[in-house]
Coordinates of C-alpha atoms and ligand atoms in Angstrom, one line a residue:
M15 CA -2.3 -6.6 -3.7
S16 CA -2.7 -5.2 -0.4
L17 CA 0.4 -4.4 2.5
P18 CA 0.1 -6.6 4.5
W19 CA 1.4 -4.8 7.7
Y20 CA 4.8 -5.1 9.5
R21 CA 6.6 -2.8 12.1
V22 CA 10.2 -2.6 10.5
V23 CA 12.9 -3.4 13.8
G24 CA 16.0 -2.3 12.2
R25 CA 17.1 -1.9 8.7
E26 CA 15.9 -4.9 7.0
D27 CA 14.0 -3.8 4.9
V28 CA 16.5 -1.4 3.6
L29 CA 19.1 -4.6 3.7
F30 CA 16.1 -6.2 1.5
E31 CA 15.6 -3.9 -1.2
H32 CA 19.0 -4.0 -2.3
A33 CA 19.2 -7.3 -2.5
A34 CA 16.2 -7.8 -4.5
G35 CA 17.6 -5.0 -6.6
L36 CA 20.5 -7.5 -6.5
Q37 CA 18.7 -10.5 -7.2
L38 CA 20.4 -11.7 -4.6
P39 CA 19.2 -14.2 -2.6
I40 CA 18.4 -13.3 1.2
L41 CA 18.3 -16.3 4.3
L42 CA 16.1 -14.7 7.6
K43 CA 17.3 -16.4 10.9
G44 CA 15.5 -16.3 14.0
P45 CA 13.2 -17.7 16.7
T46 CA 10.0 -18.7 15.6
G47 CA 7.1 -16.6 15.5
C48 CA 9.2 -13.4 15.4
G49 CA 8.2 -11.9 12.2
K50 CA 10.5 -13.5 9.2
T51 CA 7.0 -14.7 7.6
R52 CA 5.3 -11.6 7.9
F53 CA 8.7 -9.0 6.9
V54 CA 8.7 -11.8 3.5
R55 CA 5.2 -10.7 2.8
H56 CA 5.3 -7.2 3.6
M57 CA 9.0 -7.2 1.4
A58 CA 7.1 -9.3 -1.6
A59 CA 4.5 -6.7 -1.6
K60 CA 5.9 -3.8 -1.3
L61 CA 8.5 -4.7 -4.5
G62 CA 5.2 -5.6 -6.2
R63 CA 5.7 -9.3 -6.5
P64 CA 4.5 -12.5 -6.6
L65 CA 5.4 -14.2 -3.3
I66 CA 5.2 -18.4 -3.2
T67 CA 5.7 -19.8 0.1
V68 CA 7.2 -23.6 0.8
S69 CA 7.2 -25.5 3.9
C70 CA 9.8 -27.7 3.6
Q71 CA 10.0 -31.2 4.9
E72 CA 11.8 -34.7 4.8
D73 CA 9.5 -36.2 2.8
L74 CA 9.6 -32.4 -0.3
S75 CA 11.2 -34.1 -3.0
A76 CA 12.8 -31.9 -6.2
A77 CA 10.1 -33.4 -7.8
D78 CA 7.4 -32.2 -5.8
L79 CA 8.7 -28.8 -6.2
T80 CA 9.2 -29.1 -10.2
G81 CA 6.0 -30.3 -11.0
R82 CA 4.4 -33.6 -12.1
Y83 CA 2.1 -35.5 -14.9
L84 CA -1.9 -35.5 -14.2
L85 CA -3.9 -37.9 -15.6
K86 CA -7.4 -34.8 -16.7
G87 CA -10.1 -36.8 -18.6
G88 CA -7.6 -39.7 -20.3
D89 CA -5.1 -36.9 -21.1
T90 CA -1.3 -36.4 -19.5
V91 CA -0.8 -33.1 -19.0
W92 CA 1.9 -31.8 -17.1
Q93 CA 1.1 -28.5 -13.8
D94 CA 4.1 -26.5 -12.8
G95 CA 5.3 -27.2 -9.0
P96 CA 5.9 -24.3 -7.0
V97 CA 9.6 -23.1 -8.0
T98 CA 8.8 -23.5 -11.5
R99 CA 5.6 -21.5 -11.5
A100 CA 8.0 -19.1 -9.1
V101 CA 10.6 -19.1 -11.5
R102 CA 8.7 -18.5 -15.1
E103 CA 6.0 -15.7 -12.4
G104 CA 9.4 -13.5 -11.5
A105 CA 8.6 -14.3 -8.3
V106 CA 10.0 -14.1 -4.5
L107 CA 10.2 -18.0 -3.9
Y108 CA 9.9 -18.6 0.1
L109 CA 11.1 -21.6 1.4
D110 CA 11.3 -21.7 5.4
E111 CA 12.3 -24.2 7.6
F112 CA 14.9 -24.5 5.6
V113 CA 17.7 -26.7 7.2
E114 CA 15.0 -29.3 7.3
A115 CA 15.3 -29.5 2.9
R116 CA 16.3 -32.5 1.3
P117 CA 19.5 -33.0 -0.6
D118 CA 18.2 -33.0 -3.5
V119 CA 16.2 -30.0 -2.8
L120 CA 18.9 -28.4 -2.4
T121 CA 21.0 -29.7 -4.8
L122 CA 17.7 -27.3 -7.9
L123 CA 18.6 -24.8 -5.6
H124 CA 21.3 -23.9 -6.1
P125 CA 22.1 -23.5 -9.3
L126 CA 18.8 -21.0 -8.6
T127 CA 20.7 -19.4 -6.1
D128 CA 23.8 -18.4 -7.9
D129 CA 24.3 -16.2 -11.5
R130 CA 22.6 -19.0 -13.4
R131 CA 19.5 -19.2 -12.2
I132 CA 18.5 -21.4 -14.5
L133 CA 15.7 -24.3 -12.9
T134 CA 16.1 -27.9 -14.2
I135 CA 12.8 -29.7 -15.1
E136 CA 14.5 -33.0 -15.5
R137 CA 11.0 -35.0 -16.2
L138 CA 10.8 -32.3 -19.3
A139 CA 14.0 -32.4 -20.4
E140 CA 14.1 -28.9 -19.9
E141 CA 16.2 -25.7 -18.7
V142 CA 14.4 -22.1 -17.5
P143 CA 15.5 -19.9 -16.9
A144 CA 14.6 -17.5 -13.8
I145 CA 12.3 -14.4 -15.4
D146 CA 13.8 -11.0 -13.4
G147 CA 12.4 -10.4 -10.5
F148 CA 12.7 -13.9 -9.0
Q149 CA 14.1 -14.4 -5.6
V150 CA 15.0 -16.8 -2.8
V151 CA 14.0 -16.4 0.1
V152 CA 14.8 -18.5 3.1
S153 CA 14.3 -19.2 6.7
Y154 CA 15.1 -21.6 9.7
N155 CA 15.3 -21.0 13.7
P156 CA 18.9 -21.2 14.7
G157 CA 17.4 -22.5 18.0
Y158 CA 16.2 -25.5 16.5
Q159 CA 18.6 -26.7 15.2
R160 CA 19.3 -30.5 15.0
A161 CA 24.0 -31.3 14.3
A162 CA 22.7 -33.6 11.8
R163 CA 20.4 -30.4 10.0
A164 CA 22.9 -28.0 9.8
L165 CA 23.3 -25.4 7.0
K166 CA 25.8 -26.7 4.6
E167 CA 29.1 -24.5 4.0
S168 CA 28.3 -24.7 0.5
T169 CA 24.7 -23.7 0.7
R170 CA 24.9 -21.6 3.6
Q171 CA 27.2 -18.9 1.5
R172 CA 24.5 -18.4 -1.3
F173 CA 22.8 -15.8 0.8
V174 CA 22.6 -12.8 2.5
A175 CA 21.4 -13.0 6.2
L176 CA 19.4 -11.4 8.2
N177 CA 19.3 -12.1 11.5
F178 CA 15.8 -12.2 13.5
S179 CA 15.2 -11.5 17.3
Y180 CA 12.4 -10.9 19.1
P181 CA 11.9 -6.9 19.3
P182 CA 13.0 -4.5 21.8
A183 CA 9.5 -4.4 24.8
D184 CA 8.2 -1.0 23.7
V185 CA 8.0 -2.1 19.9
E186 CA 6.8 -5.1 20.6
A187 CA 4.2 -3.5 22.0
E188 CA 3.6 -1.8 19.1
I189 CA 3.1 -5.0 16.9
V190 CA 0.8 -7.0 19.6
A191 CA -1.5 -4.3 20.1
H192 CA -1.6 -3.6 16.4
E193 CA -2.3 -7.3 16.0
S194 CA -4.9 -7.6 18.5
G195 CA -6.6 -4.5 18.9
C196 CA -5.8 -3.8 22.4
D197 CA -4.4 -0.7 23.9
V198 CA -0.6 -0.4 24.5
E199 CA -1.0 -0.6 28.2
I200 CA -2.2 -4.4 28.1
A201 CA -0.4 -5.0 25.7
A202 CA 3.4 -4.0 27.4
Q203 CA 2.2 -5.6 30.2
L204 CA 2.1 -9.1 28.5
V205 CA 5.2 -8.3 26.2
A206 CA 6.8 -7.7 29.6
V207 CA 5.3 -11.2 30.8
G208 CA 6.0 -13.0 27.7
Q209 CA 10.0 -11.3 27.5
A210 CA 10.0 -12.6 31.3
T211 CA 9.3 -16.0 29.8
R212 CA 12.9 -15.9 27.4
T213 CA 14.8 -16.0 30.5
L214 CA 13.9 -18.7 31.7
R215 CA 16.4 -21.0 29.0
T216 CA 18.2 -22.0 32.4
Q217 CA 15.6 -24.5 33.8
G218 CA 15.2 -25.9 30.6
L219 CA 12.6 -24.4 28.7
K220 CA 13.5 -24.4 25.3
E221 CA 12.5 -20.9 23.9
G222 CA 10.2 -18.7 25.6
A223 CA 6.9 -17.1 23.9
S224 CA 7.0 -16.1 20.6
T225 CA 6.1 -13.0 19.9
R226 CA 3.1 -14.9 17.8
L227 CA 1.6 -15.7 21.4
I228 CA 1.5 -12.6 23.0
V229 CA -0.5 -11.6 20.3
Y230 CA -2.4 -14.6 20.5
A231 CA -2.6 -14.3 24.4
A232 CA -4.3 -10.4 23.9
Q233 CA -6.3 -11.3 21.2
L234 CA -8.0 -13.4 24.5
H235 CA -8.1 -11.1 26.6
G236 CA -9.3 -8.8 23.9
S237 CA -12.7 -11.5 23.3
G238 CA -13.1 -11.9 27.5
L239 CA -10.7 -13.5 28.9
S240 CA -8.9 -12.4 32.6
L241 CA -5.2 -11.3 31.7
E242 CA -4.1 -14.0 33.8
A243 CA -6.3 -16.7 32.3
A244 CA -5.3 -15.8 28.7
C245 CA -1.3 -15.8 29.8
D246 CA -1.9 -19.2 31.0
A247 CA -3.4 -20.6 28.2
T248 CA -0.8 -19.0 25.9
L249 CA 2.0 -18.6 27.7
A250 CA 2.4 -21.1 30.8
Q251 CA 0.6 -24.3 28.9
A252 CA 1.4 -23.7 25.2
L253 CA 5.2 -23.5 25.8
S254 CA 5.9 -26.1 27.7
D255 CA 4.5 -29.7 28.4
D256 CA 7.1 -30.0 31.6
P257 CA 4.9 -29.6 34.9
D258 CA 7.9 -28.3 36.8
I259 CA 8.2 -25.7 33.9
E260 CA 4.6 -25.0 33.8
Q261 CA 4.0 -23.8 37.0
A262 CA 7.5 -21.8 36.5
I263 CA 6.0 -19.4 34.0
R264 CA 2.3 -19.2 36.1
D265 CA 4.9 -17.7 38.7
L266 CA 6.4 -15.7 36.9
I267 CA 3.0 -14.2 35.2
R268 CA 1.4 -14.4 38.8
T269 CA 4.7 -12.4 40.1
R270 CA 4.6 -9.6 36.3
L271 CA 0.8 -8.9 36.5
G272 CA 0.9 -8.4 40.0
Ligands
ADP12 P1 7.8 -16.6 11.8 O1 9.4 -15.4 12.4 O2 7.9 -17.8 12.5 O3 7.9 -16.5 10.6 P2 5.5 -14.5 11.6 O4 5.9 -13.8 10.6 O5 4.9 -15.7 11.2 O6 6.9 -15.5 12.5 O7 5.2 -13.9 12.6 C1 4.2 -14.2 14.0 C2 2.9 -13.7 14.2 O8 3.8 -12.1 14.7 C3 2.8 -12.0 13.1 O9 1.2 -13.6 12.5 C4 2.6 -11.3 13.8 O10 0.9 -11.0 14.1 C5 3.3 -11.5 14.5 N1 4.4 -10.1 13.9 C6 5.6 -10.4 14.7 N2 6.8 -9.6 14.3 C7 5.4 -8.6 13.5 C8 6.7 -7.2 12.7 N3 8.1 -6.5 13.2 N4 5.9 -6.4 12.0 C9 4.0 -7.1 12.5 N5 4.0 -8.4 12.7 C10 4.8 -9.1 13.4

């Protein structure tokens, strides 16, 4: 298994390794596109564990996660869902957009996120103990959180929490250069623009540019677009539909890129 590249920003890797050694569930909090998924992929590979990823959303039920009966050539066969596979394989189970998880999904996960480490599959009337290595990692973006979707205390208090945020400028430039193949000087210019968009909250922008969008800008520039055109597509137009905010970002791009 090749190791997905991840630039450690603080001591998140050390904390993850300790929690993994103790099989404790982990909660990653942070804005979109700041490296949470890449971090989990990197850590799972480093620990030599399979990774199973699930995006939580309103339509995803506990039954979808445990498994279902399928018709195969006239026979009815059981097929394990992602959580059952993770429990049987000793995988890292990564659930992103975790605040979107339905109550039945939370009920399913609770006995897997404490010392019982048991999965109940109602349709099979079976209890499956999680094998060693199985670990639950969840993530969410507190910035997007609607009041109705706040994590319940009884859920939140099952996790070791790790806060993520966008890295300092020099580290973010290193990431952008690595991911896009551009020069560090170009990456630093794009990061300066991206970081400036994160200060536009007062003007109504919900969230500034993610590291992911800055990487896209660098890739577009690498493929031949001017810096300004690359920034316009990724940092102005992608960030907002509000013409005033788009204009504010364009002004900012022009002044920053000189
Ligand atoms: P999210 O926080 O939404 O899960 P991702 O992990 O998908 O974000 O990160 C988006 C992109 O940003 C990644 O594909 C990668 O290119 C880049 N990235 C962000 N932070 C890092 C990091 N610390 N190391 C390596 N790549 C990073």
